[in-house]
Amino acid sequence: MTITFIGHGYVGLVTAAVFADLGNTVYVIGHTKEKIESLKRGIVPIYEPGLEELVKKNVKAKRLIFTLDYSPSISKSDIVFIAVGTPTAKTGDADLSTVLEVAEKIGQNLKGYTVVATKSTVPAGTNKRIKRILEESKPQGAEVDYASVPEFLREGSAISDTTKPDRIVIGTESKRAKDLLIKLHKPINAPLVLTNFETAELIKYAANAFLALKISYANAIAKLSELLGADALRVLEGIGMDKRIGNMFLSPGPGYGGSCFPKDVRALISIAKDNDYPFSLLEEVENINHQSRRDIVRKARKTLGDMRNKKIGILGLAFKANTDDMRDAPAIDIINLLQNDGAKISAFDPKAMDTAAAVLKDIDYKKEAYEVAEGADLIIVLTEWNEFRELDFSIIKNKMKSPNIIDGRNLYDSKEMTKLGFTYQGVGR
Ligand code: UGA
């Protein structure tokens, strides 16, 4: 099949590369000349394990074609996917301007029969608007069907999430579109959820908000465990063994971040409000998330007292491991609060230091993890990079001014740390 993706962010680029690898001819349309030129050479603008190799392989095989032009890729395509961003607008709603703009450009370039499908996360009802735009802008004689095919991949494991998803959701009113989309997804071999636009759109928001809710629940249990002297990790392990609850997305930490959960929880609160339903449960999910970030700072203040000119080394800046993404990373809020208190910050992250430098000021970036310990009064771990698990803490202790550690991701054994002479605080322990 010939398909086109509009957008080469995580969703667009990964899904395009996977479909190309499955033997399809895949066009990817972007709007920045430099980025498209680099992608043509197989240079990927984001860090995602395995992605650069997959892109290079399929560019070389001429199955993956990057372009700035809607013509002729759209007219040649059986299916066109919209995979552009839907950031939060000032109102808290999803900003749909790019999605609607590209829908019009797609419409103008349609020829013959085409299925247009949205992968971008859009509030229920948007797909009907997109369908209308396509129908109004298409040339005479062109035929278009429309579908919502939300994406569930995670950054850091995006390729395996795309090749082995838990389910594929297809929302459309057209049998022809449904059959074509089923055919495209056939080699992926996952259970299908076939439904209407609105349901498909809401499945995406409801899934992200529920996962965010699980994390905030874990963070609330962690807080309560600290107050009661319980071990939150054991409590959460204990509840996660109940298959009805499940053990995933129950790790307490500095709160969820990234480009999806914070934005989608906010948008779902807004969508509910617009429909006269105050989704106060989700407002509390957000509140707990903010508190989880602040709680790391509260622990630092309690440990160091007057924070002015205290040296704090940060291990990990990205919103989670295996990505260089800093969007809504807990590290941003936490470091800003520590700096407001007058602390001096040094930091190391294996992949996210360049992206961090664009959003965080006055940080002494280090070349390796051990360097943040140099003369430090406190180390705070904010991202669960595997290489941080392997660090030799006797070396770290010797470099530090005072051996204090706040382990925001519960990477280390508290007893071993205490034995080494550290004042150790995890989350919920
Ligand atoms: C999330 C969803 O997991 C994907 O299914 C979805 O497709 C994607 O959003 C999207 O809407 O595009 P992602 O944001 O890449 O994926 O990352 P997650 O692995 O879900 O992590 C989100 C945040 O939650 C991170 O800050 C992570 O550290 C935090 N988290 C996750 C916890 O604090 N505890 C956990 O137990 C799990």
Coordinates of C-alpha atoms and ligand atoms in Angstrom, one line a residue:
M1 CA 0.0 0.0 0.0
T2 CA 1.1 3.6 -0.4
I3 CA 0.5 5.8 2.7
T4 CA 1.4 9.3 3.8
F5 CA 2.0 10.6 7.3
I6 CA 1.7 14.3 8.0
G7 CA 4.1 15.0 10.9
H8 CA 7.3 13.4 12.0
G9 CA 7.2 13.6 15.8
Y10 CA 7.3 10.5 17.9
V11 CA 4.0 9.1 16.6
G12 CA 4.4 10.1 12.9
L13 CA 8.0 9.1 12.5
V14 CA 7.8 5.8 14.4
T15 CA 4.6 4.6 12.8
A16 CA 5.7 5.6 9.4
A17 CA 9.0 3.8 9.8
V18 CA 7.2 0.6 11.1
F19 CA 4.8 0.6 8.2
A20 CA 7.6 1.1 5.7
D21 CA 9.5 -1.8 7.3
L22 CA 6.4 -3.9 6.7
G23 CA 6.8 -3.3 3.0
N24 CA 4.5 -0.3 2.3
T25 CA 5.7 2.8 0.4
V26 CA 5.4 5.6 3.0
Y27 CA 5.7 9.3 2.5
V28 CA 6.3 11.6 5.5
I29 CA 5.4 15.3 5.0
G30 CA 7.0 17.9 7.3
H31 CA 7.1 21.7 7.2
T32 CA 10.7 22.4 8.2
K33 CA 13.2 22.2 5.4
E34 CA 16.2 21.5 7.6
K35 CA 14.5 18.6 9.4
I36 CA 13.2 17.1 6.2
E37 CA 16.7 17.3 4.6
S38 CA 18.3 15.6 7.7
L39 CA 15.6 12.9 7.7
K40 CA 16.3 12.2 4.0
R41 CA 19.9 11.4 5.1
G42 CA 18.5 9.2 7.9
I43 CA 19.3 11.6 10.7
V44 CA 16.5 11.5 13.3
P45 CA 15.8 14.6 15.3
I46 CA 14.7 12.7 18.5
Y47 CA 16.3 10.1 20.6
E48 CA 14.3 6.8 20.4
P49 CA 16.0 3.4 20.8
G50 CA 16.3 1.7 17.4
L51 CA 14.5 4.4 15.4
E52 CA 17.5 5.8 13.5
E53 CA 18.5 2.4 12.3
L54 CA 14.9 1.6 11.2
V55 CA 14.6 5.0 9.4
K56 CA 18.0 4.6 7.6
K57 CA 17.2 1.1 6.5
N58 CA 13.9 2.1 5.0
V59 CA 15.1 5.3 3.4
K60 CA 17.8 3.3 1.7
A61 CA 15.3 0.8 0.5
K62 CA 13.3 3.8 -0.9
R63 CA 10.2 2.7 1.1
L64 CA 10.4 5.8 3.4
I65 CA 10.3 9.1 1.5
F66 CA 10.5 12.5 3.3
T67 CA 9.1 15.6 1.6
L68 CA 7.8 19.1 2.2
D69 CA 5.2 18.7 -0.5
Y70 CA 1.6 17.5 -0.3
S71 CA 1.7 16.8 -4.0
P72 CA 2.1 14.1 -5.4
S73 CA 2.2 12.0 -2.2
I74 CA -1.4 12.6 -1.1
S75 CA -2.9 11.8 -4.5
K76 CA -0.8 8.6 -4.7
S77 CA -1.8 7.4 -1.2
D78 CA -4.4 4.8 -0.3
I79 CA -4.3 6.1 3.3
V80 CA -3.2 9.4 4.8
F81 CA -2.5 9.7 8.5
I82 CA -2.6 13.0 10.4
A83 CA 0.0 12.8 13.1
V84 CA 0.7 16.4 14.0
G85 CA 0.8 17.9 17.6
T86 CA -2.1 19.0 19.6
P87 CA -0.5 21.0 22.4
T88 CA -2.4 22.6 25.3
A89 CA -4.0 26.0 24.4
K90 CA -4.1 28.8 27.0
T91 CA -7.6 27.7 27.9
G92 CA -6.5 24.1 28.8
D93 CA -8.2 22.7 25.7
A94 CA -6.2 20.9 23.0
D95 CA -4.9 23.4 20.3
L96 CA -6.3 22.0 17.1
S97 CA -5.2 24.7 14.7
T98 CA -2.4 22.5 13.0
V99 CA -4.7 19.5 12.7
L100 CA -7.4 21.6 11.0
E101 CA -4.9 23.3 8.7
V102 CA -3.4 20.1 7.5
A103 CA -6.9 18.6 6.9
E104 CA -7.6 21.4 4.5
K105 CA -4.3 20.9 2.6
I106 CA -4.9 17.1 2.4
G107 CA -8.4 17.8 1.1
Q108 CA -7.1 20.0 -1.7
N109 CA -4.7 17.3 -2.9
L110 CA -7.0 14.3 -2.8
K111 CA -7.5 12.2 -6.0
G112 CA -9.5 9.0 -6.5
Y113 CA -10.4 7.2 -3.3
T114 CA -8.5 7.9 -0.1
V115 CA -8.9 7.1 3.6
V116 CA -7.8 9.9 5.9
A117 CA -7.1 8.9 9.5
T118 CA -6.2 10.9 12.5
K119 CA -3.5 9.6 14.8
S120 CA -3.2 12.9 16.7
T121 CA -5.0 13.0 20.1
V122 CA -8.1 15.0 19.5
P123 CA -11.1 15.6 21.7
A124 CA -14.3 13.8 20.9
G125 CA -16.2 15.6 18.1
T126 CA -13.0 16.9 16.3
N127 CA -13.1 14.1 13.8
K128 CA -16.5 15.2 12.6
R129 CA -15.0 18.6 12.0
I130 CA -12.0 17.2 10.1
K131 CA -14.4 15.1 7.9
R132 CA -16.4 18.2 7.0
I133 CA -13.2 20.1 6.1
L134 CA -12.0 17.2 3.9
E135 CA -15.3 17.0 2.1
E136 CA -15.5 20.8 1.5
S137 CA -11.9 21.1 0.3
K138 CA -11.6 18.1 -2.0
P139 CA -11.6 18.4 -5.8
Q140 CA -14.6 17.2 -7.7
G141 CA -14.4 13.5 -8.4
A142 CA -12.2 12.7 -5.4
E143 CA -13.7 10.4 -2.8
V144 CA -12.7 10.4 0.8
D145 CA -13.6 8.4 3.9
Y146 CA -12.5 9.3 7.3
A147 CA -11.3 7.4 10.4
S148 CA -9.9 8.0 13.9
V149 CA -7.0 5.6 14.6
P150 CA -5.5 6.7 17.9
E151 CA -1.9 5.8 18.8
F152 CA -0.8 4.2 22.1
L153 CA 3.0 4.1 21.8
R154 CA 5.2 5.2 24.6
E155 CA 8.4 7.2 24.1
G156 CA 11.4 5.0 24.9
S157 CA 9.7 1.8 23.7
A158 CA 7.9 3.3 20.7
I159 CA 8.9 0.7 18.1
S160 CA 7.9 -2.4 20.1
D161 CA 4.7 -0.7 21.2
T162 CA 3.9 -0.1 17.5
T163 CA 4.8 -3.6 16.3
K164 CA 3.2 -5.4 19.3
P165 CA 0.4 -3.1 20.5
D166 CA -2.2 -4.3 23.0
R167 CA -5.0 -3.3 20.6
I168 CA -5.7 -1.3 17.5
V169 CA -8.6 1.1 17.7
I170 CA -10.3 2.0 14.4
G171 CA -13.2 4.5 14.6
T172 CA -15.1 5.1 11.3
E173 CA -18.5 5.2 9.8
S174 CA -17.4 3.7 6.5
K175 CA -17.0 -0.1 5.9
R176 CA -14.6 0.6 3.0
A177 CA -12.3 2.6 5.2
K178 CA -12.5 0.1 8.0
D179 CA -11.6 -2.8 5.6
L180 CA -8.6 -0.9 4.2
L181 CA -7.3 0.0 7.6
I182 CA -7.7 -3.6 8.8
K183 CA -5.7 -4.7 5.8
L184 CA -2.9 -2.2 6.5
H185 CA -2.7 -3.4 10.2
K186 CA -3.1 -7.1 9.4
P187 CA 0.7 -7.9 9.8
I188 CA 0.7 -6.3 13.2
N189 CA -1.7 -9.0 14.5
A190 CA -3.3 -7.3 17.5
P191 CA -6.9 -7.3 18.8
L192 CA -9.1 -4.8 17.0
V193 CA -11.6 -2.4 18.5
L194 CA -13.9 -1.3 15.7
T195 CA -16.1 1.6 16.7
N196 CA -17.4 5.1 15.8
F197 CA -15.3 8.4 15.8
E198 CA -16.3 9.6 19.2
T199 CA -15.6 6.3 21.0
A200 CA -12.2 6.0 19.4
E201 CA -11.3 9.5 20.4
L202 CA -12.5 9.0 23.9
I203 CA -10.6 5.7 24.3
K204 CA -7.4 7.5 23.8
Y205 CA -8.0 10.2 26.4
A206 CA -9.6 7.8 28.9
A207 CA -6.6 5.5 28.6
N208 CA -4.0 8.2 29.2
A209 CA -6.1 9.8 32.1
F210 CA -6.5 6.4 33.7
L211 CA -2.8 5.7 33.6
A212 CA -2.1 9.1 35.0
L213 CA -4.7 8.3 37.7
K214 CA -2.8 5.1 38.6
I215 CA 0.4 7.1 39.0
S216 CA -1.2 9.8 41.1
Y217 CA -2.8 7.0 43.2
A218 CA 0.7 5.4 43.7
N219 CA 2.1 8.8 44.7
A220 CA -0.7 9.4 47.2
I221 CA -0.1 5.9 48.7
A222 CA 3.6 6.7 48.8
K223 CA 2.9 9.9 50.7
L224 CA 0.7 8.1 53.2
S225 CA 3.3 5.3 53.6
E226 CA 5.9 7.9 54.6
L227 CA 3.5 9.3 57.2
L228 CA 2.5 5.9 58.6
G229 CA 5.9 4.3 58.4
A230 CA 4.8 1.7 55.7
D231 CA 6.9 0.8 52.7
A232 CA 5.0 2.0 49.7
L233 CA 6.9 -0.2 47.3
R234 CA 5.7 -3.3 49.2
V235 CA 2.1 -1.9 49.4
L236 CA 2.0 -1.2 45.7
E237 CA 3.6 -4.5 44.9
G238 CA 0.9 -6.1 47.1
I239 CA -2.0 -4.4 45.4
G240 CA -0.5 -4.8 41.9
M241 CA -0.6 -8.6 42.3
D242 CA -4.3 -8.4 42.2
K243 CA -5.0 -9.0 38.5
R244 CA -7.9 -6.6 38.7
I245 CA -5.5 -3.8 39.6
G246 CA -2.3 -4.9 37.7
N247 CA 1.3 -4.0 38.6
M248 CA 2.0 -1.5 35.8
F249 CA 2.1 2.3 36.2
L250 CA 2.2 2.0 40.0
S251 CA 5.7 3.3 40.5
P252 CA 5.7 6.4 42.7
G253 CA 8.2 9.2 41.8
P254 CA 8.4 12.9 41.1
G255 CA 5.1 12.8 39.2
Y256 CA 4.2 12.1 35.6
G257 CA 5.5 14.3 32.9
G258 CA 6.0 14.2 29.1
S259 CA 4.0 15.5 26.2
C260 CA 0.9 13.3 26.8
F261 CA -0.3 12.7 30.3
P262 CA -0.2 16.3 31.6
K263 CA -1.7 17.6 28.3
D264 CA -4.4 14.9 27.9
V265 CA -5.5 15.0 31.6
R266 CA -5.9 18.8 31.3
A267 CA -7.8 18.4 28.0
L268 CA -10.2 15.8 29.3
I269 CA -11.0 18.0 32.3
S270 CA -11.7 20.8 29.8
I271 CA -13.8 18.5 27.5
A272 CA -15.9 17.4 30.6
K273 CA -16.3 21.0 31.7
D274 CA -17.6 22.0 28.3
N275 CA -20.2 19.3 28.6
D276 CA -21.3 20.5 32.1
Y277 CA -19.6 17.6 33.8
P278 CA -17.0 18.6 36.4
F279 CA -14.5 15.7 36.3
S280 CA -13.2 16.5 39.8
L281 CA -11.5 13.1 40.1
L282 CA -9.1 14.2 37.3
E283 CA -8.5 17.6 38.9
E284 CA -7.3 15.7 42.0
V285 CA -5.0 13.5 39.8
E286 CA -3.4 16.8 38.6
N287 CA -3.1 18.2 42.2
I288 CA -1.4 15.1 43.4
N289 CA 1.0 15.2 40.5
H290 CA 2.0 18.8 41.4
Q291 CA 2.4 17.8 45.0
S292 CA 4.6 14.9 44.0
R293 CA 7.0 17.3 42.3
R294 CA 6.9 19.7 45.3
D295 CA 7.5 16.9 47.7
I296 CA 11.0 16.3 46.3
V297 CA 11.7 20.0 47.0
R298 CA 10.2 19.8 50.5
K299 CA 12.6 16.8 51.2
A300 CA 15.6 18.9 49.9
R301 CA 14.6 21.8 52.1
K302 CA 14.2 19.6 55.2
T303 CA 17.6 18.0 54.5
L304 CA 19.6 21.2 53.8
G305 CA 17.8 23.9 55.8
D306 CA 18.9 27.2 54.3
M307 CA 19.3 26.3 50.6
R308 CA 21.3 29.4 49.6
N309 CA 24.5 28.4 47.8
K310 CA 24.0 24.8 48.7
K311 CA 25.3 22.5 45.9
I312 CA 22.8 20.1 44.5
G313 CA 23.6 17.5 41.9
I314 CA 20.8 16.3 39.7
L315 CA 20.9 12.8 38.1
G316 CA 18.4 12.7 35.2
L317 CA 16.5 15.5 33.5
A318 CA 14.3 13.8 30.9
F319 CA 10.7 13.1 31.9
K320 CA 11.5 9.4 31.9
A321 CA 14.4 7.1 30.9
N322 CA 15.3 6.2 27.3
T323 CA 14.3 9.6 25.8
D324 CA 15.8 13.1 25.4
D325 CA 12.4 14.6 25.8
M326 CA 12.1 17.4 28.3
R327 CA 8.5 18.4 27.7
D328 CA 6.7 18.9 31.1
A329 CA 9.6 17.0 32.8
P330 CA 9.3 17.0 36.6
A331 CA 13.0 18.1 36.6
I332 CA 11.9 21.6 35.2
D333 CA 9.6 22.5 38.1
I334 CA 11.8 20.9 40.7
I335 CA 15.0 22.6 39.5
N336 CA 13.2 26.0 39.2
L337 CA 12.0 25.7 42.8
L338 CA 15.5 24.7 44.1
Q339 CA 17.1 27.6 42.2
N340 CA 14.5 30.1 43.6
D341 CA 15.6 29.0 47.1
G342 CA 19.2 29.9 46.1
A343 CA 20.6 26.4 45.5
K344 CA 23.4 25.9 42.9
I345 CA 22.5 23.1 40.5
S346 CA 24.8 20.8 38.5
A347 CA 23.2 18.0 36.4
F348 CA 23.9 15.0 34.2
D349 CA 21.5 13.2 31.9
P350 CA 22.8 10.6 29.4
K351 CA 20.6 12.0 26.5
A352 CA 18.6 15.1 27.5
M353 CA 21.2 17.7 28.3
D354 CA 20.9 19.6 25.0
T355 CA 17.1 19.6 25.2
A356 CA 17.3 20.6 28.9
A357 CA 19.7 23.5 28.1
A358 CA 16.9 25.1 26.0
V359 CA 14.5 25.2 29.0
L360 CA 16.7 25.4 32.1
K361 CA 19.1 28.2 32.9
D362 CA 22.2 28.4 35.2
I363 CA 22.9 24.7 35.3
D364 CA 26.4 23.4 35.4
Y365 CA 26.0 20.4 33.0
K366 CA 28.5 17.6 33.7
K367 CA 30.0 15.0 31.3
E368 CA 29.3 12.0 33.5
A369 CA 27.2 11.0 36.5
Y370 CA 30.1 11.0 39.1
E371 CA 30.9 14.6 38.4
V372 CA 27.6 15.9 39.9
A373 CA 28.8 14.5 43.2
E374 CA 31.9 16.9 43.3
G375 CA 31.5 19.0 46.5
A376 CA 27.7 18.4 46.5
D377 CA 25.6 18.8 49.6
L378 CA 22.8 16.7 48.1
I379 CA 22.2 14.4 45.1
I380 CA 18.6 14.1 43.7
V381 CA 17.8 11.3 41.2
L382 CA 14.9 12.4 38.9
T383 CA 15.1 9.9 35.9
E384 CA 15.3 6.2 36.1
W385 CA 18.2 5.7 33.6
N386 CA 19.6 2.1 33.9
E387 CA 23.1 3.4 34.1
F388 CA 22.3 5.2 37.3
R389 CA 21.6 1.8 38.9
E390 CA 25.2 0.7 38.2
L391 CA 26.9 3.7 39.9
D392 CA 29.5 3.0 42.6
F393 CA 28.2 4.9 45.6
S394 CA 31.4 4.6 47.6
I395 CA 33.1 6.8 44.9
I396 CA 30.1 9.2 45.0
K397 CA 30.3 9.5 48.8
N398 CA 34.0 10.4 48.7
K399 CA 33.3 13.2 46.3
M400 CA 30.4 14.7 48.1
K401 CA 30.6 17.4 50.8
S402 CA 27.7 15.8 52.7
P403 CA 26.4 12.3 51.7
N404 CA 22.7 13.1 51.2
I405 CA 20.6 11.5 48.5
I406 CA 17.0 11.9 47.5
D407 CA 16.1 9.0 45.2
G408 CA 13.1 10.3 43.3
R409 CA 12.8 7.0 41.4
N410 CA 13.5 4.5 44.2
L411 CA 16.4 3.1 42.3
Y412 CA 18.5 2.1 45.3
D413 CA 18.3 -0.1 48.3
S414 CA 17.8 2.1 51.3
K415 CA 19.6 -0.2 53.7
E416 CA 22.7 -0.5 51.5
M417 CA 22.7 3.3 51.1
T418 CA 22.4 3.9 54.9
K419 CA 25.2 1.3 55.4
L420 CA 27.4 3.2 53.1
G421 CA 26.8 6.3 55.3
F422 CA 24.3 8.1 53.1
T423 CA 21.3 10.0 54.5
Y424 CA 18.9 8.3 52.1
Q425 CA 15.3 9.3 51.2
G426 CA 13.2 7.5 48.6
V427 CA 9.6 8.1 47.6
G428 CA 7.2 6.3 50.0
R429 CA 9.9 4.6 52.0
Ligands
UGA1 C1 2.0 7.8 27.3 C2 1.2 6.5 27.2 O1 1.8 5.6 28.1 C3 1.1 5.9 25.8 O2 0.3 4.8 25.8 C4 0.5 7.0 24.9 O3 0.5 6.6 23.5 C5 1.4 8.3 25.0 O4 1.4 8.7 26.3 C6 0.7 9.3 24.1 O5 -0.4 9.7 24.4 O6 1.3 9.6 23.0 P1 4.6 8.5 27.3 O7 4.2 9.9 27.6 O8 5.6 8.3 26.2 O9 3.4 7.5 26.9 O10 5.3 7.9 28.6 P2 4.9 6.9 29.8 O11 5.8 5.7 29.8 O12 3.4 6.6 29.8 O13 5.2 7.8 31.0 C7 4.6 9.0 31.3 C8 5.1 9.6 32.6 O14 4.6 8.8 33.7 C9 6.6 9.7 32.8 O15 6.9 10.9 33.4 C10 6.9 8.5 33.7 O16 8.1 8.7 34.4 C11 5.7 8.5 34.6 N1 5.4 7.2 35.3 C12 5.1 6.1 34.5 C13 5.5 7.2 36.6 O17 5.8 8.2 37.3 N2 5.2 6.0 37.2 C14 4.9 4.9 36.5 O18 4.6 3.8 37.2 C15 4.8 4.9 35.1

